[in-house]
XYZ file of C-alpha atoms in Angstrom:
692
model
C -95.349 73.085 -5.481
C -96.930 70.575 -3.170
C -94.757 67.590 -2.048
C -96.186 64.151 -1.318
C -95.615 62.889 2.194
C -95.009 59.117 2.660
C -97.430 57.129 4.662
C -96.295 56.390 8.153
C -95.690 52.646 8.759
C -97.515 51.358 11.757
C -95.399 48.877 13.817
C -97.457 46.579 15.903
C -96.440 44.289 18.699
C -97.037 41.254 16.460
C -94.717 42.625 13.767
C -91.957 43.214 16.314
C -92.321 39.704 17.638
C -92.089 38.220 14.141
C -88.937 40.190 13.263
C -87.175 39.150 16.480
C -88.065 35.520 15.981
C -86.684 35.502 12.405
C -83.397 37.092 13.485
C -83.044 34.705 16.373
C -83.508 31.787 14.002
C -80.799 33.068 11.644
C -78.317 33.667 14.474
C -79.193 30.369 16.060
C -78.697 28.587 12.750
C -75.281 30.147 12.310
C -74.324 29.218 15.849
C -75.579 25.707 15.316
C -73.578 25.362 12.095
C -70.400 26.614 13.779
C -70.983 24.268 16.679
C -71.580 21.353 14.325
C -68.402 22.276 12.436
C -66.367 22.348 15.654
C -67.810 19.046 16.792
C -67.119 17.498 13.397
C -63.563 18.805 13.352
C -62.920 17.540 16.870
C -64.339 14.167 15.896
C -62.118 14.088 12.766
C -59.004 14.955 14.734
C -59.711 12.565 17.597
C -60.880 9.638 15.482
C -59.790 9.834 11.847
C -56.422 11.507 12.505
C -55.787 9.918 15.854
C -52.726 8.016 14.576
C -51.164 11.106 12.965
C -51.312 13.238 16.083
C -50.290 10.361 18.298
C -47.131 10.060 16.209
C -46.524 13.815 16.401
C -46.962 13.717 20.142
C -44.640 10.741 20.401
C -42.001 12.444 18.228
C -42.151 15.477 20.528
C -41.494 13.198 23.466
C -39.034 10.836 21.756
C -36.022 11.704 19.592
C -34.839 9.259 16.937
C -31.109 9.646 16.248
C -29.118 7.824 13.589
C -25.923 6.087 14.700
C -23.138 6.510 12.105
C -21.867 3.124 10.898
C -18.289 2.140 11.530
C -16.172 2.073 8.387
C -14.616 -1.180 7.331
C -10.946 -1.607 8.109
C -8.236 -1.275 5.474
C -5.569 -3.894 6.164
C -2.303 -4.861 4.518
C -1.436 -8.185 2.902
C -0.691 -9.691 6.338
C -3.846 -8.396 8.040
C -2.096 -5.502 9.775
C -4.396 -2.439 10.008
C -3.605 0.533 7.805
C -6.872 2.274 8.729
C -9.085 1.269 11.640
C -11.539 2.867 14.085
C -11.170 4.035 17.673
C -13.718 4.873 20.307
C -14.269 8.576 20.333
C -15.989 11.297 22.352
C -16.817 14.216 20.085
C -18.773 17.474 19.989
C -20.571 18.916 16.958
C -22.681 21.995 16.272
C -26.075 21.873 14.535
C -26.295 25.319 12.838
C -30.096 25.763 12.800
C -30.377 24.957 16.501
C -27.827 27.555 17.611
C -29.239 30.669 19.295
C -26.055 32.713 19.769
C -23.186 31.330 17.689
C -20.465 33.619 19.064
C -21.368 32.967 22.694
C -21.621 29.226 22.092
C -18.225 29.059 20.390
C -16.588 31.121 23.150
C -18.090 28.841 25.788
C -16.897 25.697 23.981
C -13.422 27.159 23.412
C -13.128 27.780 27.152
C -14.407 24.329 28.138
C -12.281 22.424 25.593
C -9.174 24.672 25.527
C -9.456 25.179 21.765
C -6.639 26.874 19.864
C -7.385 30.171 18.035
C -6.944 28.518 14.635
C -9.455 25.815 15.669
C -11.940 28.546 16.567
C -11.367 30.196 13.184
C -11.962 26.885 11.432
C -15.246 26.337 13.335
C -16.523 29.822 12.443
C -15.608 29.297 8.801
C -17.319 25.885 8.686
C -20.459 27.352 10.256
C -20.653 29.988 7.537
C -20.349 27.347 4.813
C -22.709 24.799 6.400
C -26.193 24.167 5.099
C -29.218 23.504 7.316
C -28.660 20.756 9.823
C -25.280 19.728 8.396
C -23.152 19.242 11.527
C -19.977 21.216 12.090
C -17.261 19.414 14.020
C -15.975 21.250 17.082
C -13.566 18.637 18.429
C -13.114 14.911 18.712
C -10.905 12.521 20.657
C -12.089 14.238 23.838
C -11.443 12.900 27.308
C -14.409 11.638 29.286
C -14.162 14.664 31.604
C -14.440 17.040 28.638
C -17.367 15.077 27.252
C -19.119 15.158 30.632
C -18.475 18.900 31.044
C -20.302 19.557 27.766
C -23.118 17.099 28.479
C -24.145 18.660 31.808
C -24.337 22.120 30.219
C -26.521 21.139 27.247
C -29.613 23.127 28.416
C -27.476 26.278 28.207
C -25.862 25.320 24.887
C -28.576 24.933 22.234
C -27.213 23.473 19.021
C -24.355 21.609 20.716
C -24.429 17.857 20.084
C -21.983 15.688 22.051
C -21.788 12.064 21.022
C -19.865 8.871 21.578
C -18.846 6.777 18.606
C -15.863 5.783 16.514
C -13.331 7.903 14.636
C -11.049 6.887 11.778
C -7.466 6.199 12.785
C -4.348 5.721 10.644
C -1.593 4.067 12.741
C 1.205 4.883 10.247
C 0.276 8.575 10.014
C 1.806 10.596 7.178
C 3.496 7.608 5.511
C 0.078 6.399 4.243
C -1.437 9.845 3.608
C -1.385 9.742 -0.192
C -1.989 6.005 -0.379
C -5.166 5.847 1.710
C -6.387 9.437 1.531
C -8.657 10.500 4.383
C -12.289 10.831 5.453
C -14.266 13.957 6.236
C -17.746 15.306 6.864
C -20.105 15.589 3.902
C -20.262 18.993 2.240
C -23.394 20.956 1.432
C -22.965 19.870 -2.200
C -22.868 16.209 -1.134
C -26.153 16.609 0.725
C -27.843 18.497 -2.110
C -26.878 15.753 -4.547
C -28.153 12.997 -2.256
C -30.674 13.874 0.451
C -29.524 11.019 2.652
C -30.071 11.973 6.330
C -26.966 9.975 7.204
C -24.862 12.680 5.515
C -25.906 15.255 8.118
C -25.611 12.920 11.089
C -22.945 14.127 13.550
C -19.918 11.839 13.423
C -20.577 10.403 9.968
C -17.707 10.775 7.498
C -17.128 9.653 3.960
C -14.027 9.071 1.868
C -12.483 12.248 0.475
C -9.307 11.084 -1.264
C -7.198 8.057 -2.152
C -8.482 4.548 -1.467
C -10.888 5.875 1.179
C -12.744 7.675 -1.620
C -12.385 4.944 -4.229
C -13.918 2.280 -1.953
C -16.263 4.543 0.013
C -19.425 2.553 -0.781
C -17.702 -0.692 0.112
C -16.308 0.628 3.392
C -19.510 2.364 4.544
C -21.822 0.131 6.579
C -25.488 0.530 7.564
C -26.509 3.137 10.126
C -27.966 2.199 13.484
C -30.635 4.140 15.372
C -31.325 5.227 18.949
C -34.656 6.308 20.538
C -34.431 8.519 23.648
C -37.129 10.226 25.727
C -36.559 13.984 26.120
C -38.092 16.932 27.906
C -39.623 19.932 26.119
C -36.171 21.627 26.264
C -34.466 18.636 24.701
C -32.855 17.216 27.843
C -32.509 13.431 27.715
C -34.678 11.616 30.261
C -33.892 8.030 29.384
C -32.805 5.807 26.525
C -35.604 3.662 25.138
C -34.273 1.363 22.399
C -31.115 1.104 20.315
C -30.451 -0.669 17.031
C -26.739 -1.158 16.539
C -24.999 -0.123 13.325
C -23.647 -2.658 10.829
C -19.920 -2.095 10.130
C -18.755 -1.728 6.549
C -16.773 -4.349 4.674
C -13.030 -4.414 5.132
C -10.503 -4.343 2.293
C -7.257 -6.255 2.118
C -4.526 -4.554 0.102
C -1.332 -5.869 -1.457
C 0.606 -3.259 0.545
C 3.133 -4.393 3.143
C 2.473 -2.054 6.097
C 6.003 -2.328 7.484
C 7.599 -1.660 4.101
C 5.227 1.234 3.398
C 6.116 2.954 6.663
C 9.821 2.233 6.184
C 9.850 3.688 2.656
C 8.091 6.843 3.833
C 10.533 7.340 6.684
C 13.575 6.446 4.542
C 12.813 9.311 2.145
C 14.121 11.452 4.993
C 13.820 15.199 4.514
C 13.596 14.938 0.724
C 10.674 15.549 -1.592
C 10.195 12.310 -3.466
C 8.599 8.922 -3.801
C 9.326 5.206 -3.599
C 7.327 2.432 -5.299
C 7.980 -1.291 -4.773
C 6.371 -4.028 -6.913
C 6.324 -7.812 -6.517
C 7.867 -9.242 -9.684
C 5.861 -12.463 -9.378
C 2.410 -10.946 -9.891
C 2.566 -7.127 -10.059
C 1.333 -6.540 -6.497
C 2.251 -3.065 -5.260
C 3.996 -3.531 -1.906
C 4.719 0.145 -1.167
C 3.563 3.448 -2.646
C 5.182 6.218 -0.599
C 5.118 9.940 -1.387
C 6.866 12.309 1.002
C 6.594 14.770 2.558
C 2.954 14.076 3.129
C 0.048 15.097 5.324
C -1.156 13.217 8.369
C -4.567 11.769 7.378
C -5.538 11.814 11.060
C -5.374 15.634 10.950
C -7.557 15.853 7.845
C -10.070 13.340 9.180
C -10.310 15.209 12.485
C -10.807 18.572 10.731
C -7.495 20.202 9.868
C -6.900 23.721 11.156
C -6.428 26.650 8.784
C -2.925 27.185 10.152
C -1.773 23.626 9.490
C -3.308 23.639 6.007
C -1.597 26.940 5.237
C 1.742 25.496 6.320
C 1.285 22.446 4.081
C 0.129 24.450 1.072
C 3.094 26.856 1.264
C 5.753 24.141 1.582
C 7.973 24.088 -1.543
C 8.276 20.285 -1.148
C 4.544 20.078 -2.008
C 3.288 17.665 0.682
C -0.286 17.849 -0.666
C 0.615 16.268 -4.034
C 0.745 12.525 -4.524
C 4.054 12.322 -6.351
C 3.763 8.589 -7.063
C 0.727 9.029 -9.340
C 0.411 12.758 -10.029
C 4.074 13.728 -10.283
C 5.585 13.697 -13.792
C 9.341 13.773 -14.317
C 11.827 13.421 -17.167
C 13.108 9.870 -16.564
C 16.699 10.766 -17.455
C 19.156 7.922 -17.870
C 16.842 5.390 -16.213
C 15.429 4.744 -19.724
C 18.774 3.639 -21.154
C 18.205 -0.090 -20.418
C 14.864 0.181 -22.241
C 16.508 1.981 -25.176
C 19.256 -0.664 -25.241
C 16.586 -3.401 -25.415
C 15.048 -1.604 -28.398
C 18.520 -1.479 -30.006
C 18.963 -5.225 -29.536
C 15.524 -5.974 -30.986
C 16.414 -3.754 -33.979
C 19.490 -5.877 -34.717
C 22.312 -3.903 -33.084
C 24.749 -6.263 -31.389
C 25.731 -5.789 -27.731
C 29.438 -5.796 -28.602
C 29.267 -2.960 -31.131
C 31.194 0.007 -29.794
C 30.974 3.768 -29.943
C 33.780 6.190 -29.148
C 32.728 8.848 -26.651
C 34.713 12.084 -26.848
C 32.468 14.052 -24.514
C 30.240 15.696 -27.151
C 28.594 15.099 -30.510
C 27.132 17.519 -33.036
C 23.622 16.850 -34.271
C 22.580 19.347 -36.919
C 23.712 22.727 -35.646
C 23.531 21.738 -31.961
C 26.287 20.260 -29.804
C 25.063 17.536 -27.433
C 27.271 16.713 -24.455
C 27.928 13.646 -22.337
C 27.848 13.987 -18.560
C 31.564 13.153 -18.548
C 33.186 16.206 -20.085
C 36.294 14.418 -21.416
C 34.330 11.422 -22.641
C 34.366 7.698 -21.853
C 36.398 6.488 -24.821
C 35.307 3.310 -26.620
C 32.292 1.579 -25.034
C 30.011 -1.328 -25.915
C 26.387 -1.626 -24.745
C 27.208 -3.035 -21.306
C 29.792 -0.350 -20.628
C 27.513 2.406 -21.963
C 24.728 1.411 -19.569
C 27.104 0.916 -16.633
C 28.807 4.287 -17.155
C 25.614 5.971 -18.401
C 27.331 7.249 -21.548
C 25.081 9.650 -23.456
C 27.146 9.663 -26.676
C 26.634 5.903 -27.189
C 22.869 6.321 -27.073
C 22.888 9.503 -29.166
C 24.585 7.652 -32.022
C 22.765 4.333 -31.730
C 19.315 5.889 -31.435
C 19.778 7.750 -34.700
C 20.399 4.407 -36.425
C 17.041 2.844 -35.451
C 14.803 5.929 -35.179
C 12.340 7.027 -32.511
C 9.403 4.830 -33.555
C 11.125 1.637 -32.407
C 12.257 3.236 -29.148
C 8.749 4.571 -28.445
C 7.242 1.148 -29.130
C 9.548 -0.500 -26.600
C 8.905 2.290 -24.071
C 5.158 1.596 -24.208
C 5.696 -2.157 -23.882
C 7.629 -1.673 -20.637
C 4.901 0.562 -19.176
C 5.921 4.114 -19.970
C 2.944 6.360 -20.729
C 0.540 3.512 -19.960
C -2.791 4.103 -18.223
C -3.271 1.523 -15.499
C -6.694 0.603 -14.120
C -6.121 1.681 -10.521
C -8.520 2.589 -7.691
C -7.314 6.178 -7.421
C -9.397 9.212 -8.420
C -6.509 11.185 -9.923
C -3.518 10.053 -11.997
C -1.059 11.550 -14.475
C 0.156 9.275 -17.244
C 3.256 10.884 -18.693
C 4.357 11.070 -22.309
C 6.148 8.776 -24.749
C 6.886 11.084 -27.709
C 7.220 9.957 -31.305
C 6.813 11.616 -34.739
C 3.026 11.040 -34.834
C 2.617 12.465 -31.324
C 4.552 15.649 -32.132
C 2.651 16.142 -35.370
C -0.652 15.885 -33.527
C 0.409 17.884 -30.462
C 2.390 20.727 -32.033
C 1.748 20.346 -35.768
C 5.514 20.084 -36.255
C 7.800 17.529 -37.881
C 9.943 15.275 -35.713
C 13.613 16.222 -35.796
C 16.780 14.225 -35.161
C 17.521 16.274 -32.049
C 14.140 15.156 -30.657
C 15.323 11.558 -30.899
C 18.641 12.441 -29.272
C 16.877 14.162 -26.365
C 14.318 11.384 -25.853
C 16.886 8.595 -25.926
C 18.422 9.876 -22.663
C 15.051 10.553 -21.040
C 14.861 14.295 -21.639
C 12.926 16.488 -24.064
C 9.232 15.629 -24.236
C 9.539 12.324 -22.358
C 7.784 12.196 -18.967
C 7.077 9.410 -16.497
C 5.570 8.952 -13.034
C 7.223 6.850 -10.298
C 4.702 3.999 -10.564
C 5.391 3.664 -14.300
C 9.115 3.609 -13.567
C 8.646 0.753 -11.084
C 6.554 -1.124 -13.656
C 9.353 -0.607 -16.199
C 11.866 -2.103 -13.751
C 9.583 -5.090 -13.085
C 9.054 -5.745 -16.810
C 12.767 -5.535 -17.587
C 13.406 -7.948 -14.710
C 10.806 -10.511 -15.802
C 10.171 -9.937 -19.503
C 6.438 -9.914 -18.717
C 3.965 -7.054 -18.981
C 3.065 -7.149 -15.300
C 0.194 -4.859 -14.315
C 0.265 -3.020 -10.955
C -2.394 -4.223 -8.544
C -3.523 -3.007 -5.103
C -6.215 -5.532 -4.109
C -4.982 -8.727 -2.508
C -5.781 -11.919 -4.422
C -7.468 -10.001 -7.247
C -8.177 -12.067 -10.348
C -5.815 -11.138 -13.165
C -5.137 -12.570 -16.624
C -1.762 -14.079 -17.404
C 0.547 -11.216 -18.436
C 1.805 -11.008 -22.008
C 5.503 -10.728 -22.787
C 7.217 -7.422 -23.524
C 8.103 -8.717 -26.984
C 11.825 -9.265 -26.382
C 13.847 -12.465 -26.416
C 15.229 -13.888 -23.192
C 18.727 -13.641 -24.660
C 18.364 -9.885 -25.061
C 16.822 -9.483 -21.621
C 19.811 -11.279 -20.084
C 22.128 -8.724 -21.723
C 20.121 -5.845 -20.230
C 19.986 -7.363 -16.734
C 23.725 -8.021 -16.793
C 24.378 -4.394 -17.756
C 22.080 -3.167 -14.951
C 23.995 -5.388 -12.548
C 27.206 -3.699 -13.707
C 25.682 -0.296 -12.923
C 25.529 -1.221 -9.215
C 28.098 -3.962 -8.711
C 30.545 -3.521 -11.611
C 31.962 -0.072 -11.044
C 29.071 1.768 -12.681
C 27.263 4.953 -11.679
C 25.024 3.214 -9.106
C 27.572 1.935 -6.608
C 25.681 3.651 -3.782
C 22.827 1.171 -4.358
C 24.987 -1.861 -3.570
C 23.135 -4.143 -1.174
C 24.272 -4.571 2.422
C 22.503 -7.940 2.652
C 24.901 -10.898 2.062
C 23.947 -12.933 -0.997
C 21.562 -10.312 -2.392
C 22.687 -8.296 -5.417
C 20.718 -5.318 -6.691
C 20.644 -4.459 -10.394
C 19.461 -1.050 -11.497
C 19.998 2.192 -13.326
C 20.616 5.680 -12.001
C 19.274 8.820 -13.607
C 19.661 12.587 -13.463
C 16.952 14.747 -15.020
C 17.623 18.404 -15.774
C 14.874 20.900 -15.086
C 16.662 23.893 -16.637
C 18.509 24.558 -19.867
C 22.309 24.799 -19.625
C 23.613 27.427 -22.054
C 26.830 27.209 -24.033
C 28.154 30.211 -22.105
C 27.629 28.367 -18.830
C 29.332 25.243 -20.191
C 32.293 27.350 -21.283
C 32.640 28.883 -17.842
C 31.762 25.717 -15.937
C 28.307 24.268 -15.255
C 26.960 25.394 -11.898
C 26.620 22.685 -9.294
C 23.237 21.844 -7.794
C 24.345 23.094 -4.395
C 24.655 26.629 -5.787
C 21.157 26.592 -7.319
C 17.748 27.345 -5.843
C 15.772 24.247 -4.832
C 13.418 24.351 -7.837
C 16.367 24.564 -10.298
C 18.213 21.483 -9.070
C 18.240 18.239 -11.037
C 15.921 15.368 -10.148
C 17.697 12.233 -8.883
C 16.299 8.854 -9.986
C 16.897 5.130 -9.607
C 15.085 2.061 -10.890
C 16.093 -1.542 -10.347
C 15.298 -4.994 -8.984
C 16.615 -7.631 -6.586
C 17.942 -10.243 -6.358
C 19.773 -9.805 -9.661
C 19.931 -13.546 -10.448
C 16.288 -14.253 -9.517
C 14.262 -10.996 -9.572
C 11.587 -10.875 -6.883
C 11.135 -7.160 -6.168
C 11.318 -4.113 -8.430
C 11.740 -0.567 -7.176
C 11.644 3.024 -8.387
C 12.787 6.055 -6.434
C 12.601 9.683 -7.537
C 13.944 12.577 -5.465
C 12.576 15.913 -6.646
C 15.383 18.448 -7.087
C 17.672 16.189 -5.074
C 20.638 16.818 -7.337
C 22.545 13.804 -5.904
C 23.754 16.189 -3.192
C 23.448 14.077 -0.020
C 24.624 10.482 -0.403
C 22.434 8.858 2.255
C 19.403 10.859 1.073
C 19.986 10.118 -2.615
C 17.796 7.867 -4.769
C 20.243 4.912 -5.135
C 20.881 4.499 -1.407
C 17.227 5.045 -0.479
C 16.218 2.346 -2.982
C 18.904 -0.025 -1.675
C 17.883 0.386 1.971
C 14.187 -0.032 1.100
C 14.890 -3.297 -0.708
C 17.056 -4.448 2.204
C 14.003 -4.194 4.491
C 12.394 -7.017 2.491
C 15.334 -9.328 3.199
C 16.420 -8.252 6.708
C 13.894 -5.896 8.399
C 15.767 -5.710 11.704
C 19.024 -4.628 10.087
C 17.263 -2.089 7.871
C 15.382 -0.582 10.838
C 18.553 -0.333 12.881
C 20.197 1.709 10.137
C 17.089 3.882 9.661
C 16.806 4.736 13.350
C 20.459 5.762 13.376
C 19.978 7.987 10.340
C 16.816 9.572 11.748
C 18.743 10.933 14.703
C 20.614 13.145 12.256
C 17.420 14.134 10.418
C 15.589 15.300 13.515
C 13.476 12.237 14.221
C 10.544 10.566 12.489
C 8.299 12.399 9.985
C 5.677 13.079 12.675
C 8.286 14.539 15.054
C 9.756 16.747 12.336
C 6.306 17.932 11.285
C 5.419 18.777 14.884
C 8.484 21.013 15.106
C 7.684 22.649 11.779
C 4.134 23.320 12.960
C 5.356 24.864 16.211
C 7.803 27.106 14.347
C 5.156 28.108 11.804
C 2.656 28.921 14.568
C 5.271 31.057 16.343
C 6.122 32.889 13.104
C 2.443 33.637 12.490
C 1.985 34.879 16.047
C 4.964 37.224 15.618
C 3.579 38.405 12.263
C 0.218 39.252 13.870
C 1.903 41.014 16.789
C 0.594 38.493 19.300
C 4.143 37.552 20.354
C 7.215 39.773 20.478
C 9.995 38.693 18.103
C 12.968 37.133 19.885
C 16.012 39.325 20.434
C 19.297 38.465 18.748
C 20.749 37.168 22.014
C 17.706 35.003 22.632
C 17.364 33.697 19.081
C 18.740 30.285 19.950
C 16.507 30.013 23.005
C 13.471 31.009 20.944
C 14.361 28.408 18.354
C 14.613 25.758 21.029
C 11.321 26.898 22.503
C 9.676 26.486 19.114
C 11.187 23.007 18.813
C 9.462 20.726 21.270
C 11.157 17.585 22.394
C 9.839 14.378 20.890
C 6.459 13.568 22.329
C 6.329 10.600 24.714
C 4.672 7.483 23.325
C 0.902 7.429 23.834
C -0.363 5.354 26.745
C -1.276 1.807 25.935
C -4.890 1.543 24.884
C -7.164 -1.204 26.009
C -8.400 -3.439 23.212
C -11.933 -2.216 23.958
C -10.912 1.186 22.566
C -10.833 -0.250 19.057
C -13.695 -1.731 17.134
C -13.127 -5.454 16.821
C -11.572 -6.444 13.485
C -13.502 -9.000 11.451
C -12.425 -12.617 11.830
C -10.499 -14.109 8.908
C -12.775 -14.378 5.909
C -15.704 -12.602 7.555
C -16.922 -9.335 6.060
C -13.585 -9.145 4.230
C -13.272 -8.505 0.527
C -10.066 -8.976 -1.445
C -11.369 -7.644 -4.731
C -14.487 -5.495 -4.469
């Protein structure tokens, strides 16, 4: 087979020249297009986007930092600060700017002499932080500490020292549950509201109590500061500053001196004191002890201190005045007696008390085993006779008693600026049917009429009850000074009947009744009131037969609550008070509810005399609440160190010395601060709100 051979293409010089020229044109066109594109892009950047890149360049050279606004002051009815601000040097960490977290924390711990539990808290906060949310390292630094951090900033990326203001509570733990505290915003706070102020170092918002309730009102407007920096972030110079606008201040009805006195007078007990002005319902004191120091929480409480507080069986983290619920015990007997009068039972009708009464198949006892004999209403209230009320209550039924209980404030929900409250229970047949799907029984009435069974109350409600019995008006508790309030309605009882009740309450204290310990030490001032004992355990018949165990032989949680409610002066009521001692058991006379209430009321009439007595008593209690808490913290820290093996346990011979070592002497008073250390309070009427 013969194959065809292709013709050989002849390439001439002209053809080569043409091909080269065409390729050169294509390449040249591409190069020209790229060049035109580059020129166009450069022109766009330099002309059209000149402002954008100028701003980026400026932002690289200049840092804009927000200045946290100072919170408004919280002051008492006389203008005395309950919460103010102090100048503060502080150091924070910005998580996303940190290069080596462990090395940075070690360096800061060495420079600032941080405690191990502070270091643990910082590490834990860093793990929980989100983005640029600052983590507090320390505040209230000296200028030398602040300067030592500032000069080392190039070697400490992520460390942000600042100068500003920190929240300060002059009365410490005595206002902990009243005011609450402030703290840094959480990651959840920032996710809910992408406000850059929330992640600004030094900014804090209200976390509990009135600080939380009035957070918007107390928070001012942030300032701003422009500073020129180097490429490594070192400050070259400050350019401009716009000052912050402080928040509005709030004036409360609280009397700062009385509030602190009430907190200290509760001594070593777990309890609360509430004082109300009988003229308008203003709350003058709302003390719950033991408590926490809001300065510790606002500064960033250590894990060790929080652990100590959370493990304390006296529950310092619970606001007992609003969240604590207790059987009111015999403190309800004046209210029950008022219901008896309104139902038509005369005050002179008598009942014979033999020490016990059978209701159905159950034997109900009086607190006096052999009985009180024949008693009328006045004597029954004065001697706190249970049998009188057992018999009389069965005659009128629980519905009338429950109605009167609600009219004097029991179980009532008050409109208060607190995020968390417990309201108690006023039981009646309808309530039990709805709650338990059970019929009301006679023994339920018998139990409720002496403040036991299903009946529960909080200390504020008890103080309101005392104020309403004293005035006959349905006064409403109020915390904001000069707040507008409607004229209170009456409790629905005649003045004649109220006089009978007040006279009987006077006999409780001044007529040989159960409340003699509440007798006033102020000449011309008589206190009227009613004591109460609330059982927290059931006493069996076998125990009664062998003798009821005293509170001193019981564990703390099994002891009776001790209560007192009353008012003064008896003949012209001005102040009402309630005091509840958790598991107090009436064991220590000068730490019992009647005497605590009496001394607290005496402060309102003679502060100097009341303080003199308190200071004498505190010497036997181990000092003020802050001094006692400092010793407890030192002992707890030592116990933890021994538990971890960091410290050898003391030998038997050195036990006393170790105890003394763990008990520091009272700290000397802080040095006097110059007025420039505090932010200037607003002048009268300026930036001040009585009723936000």
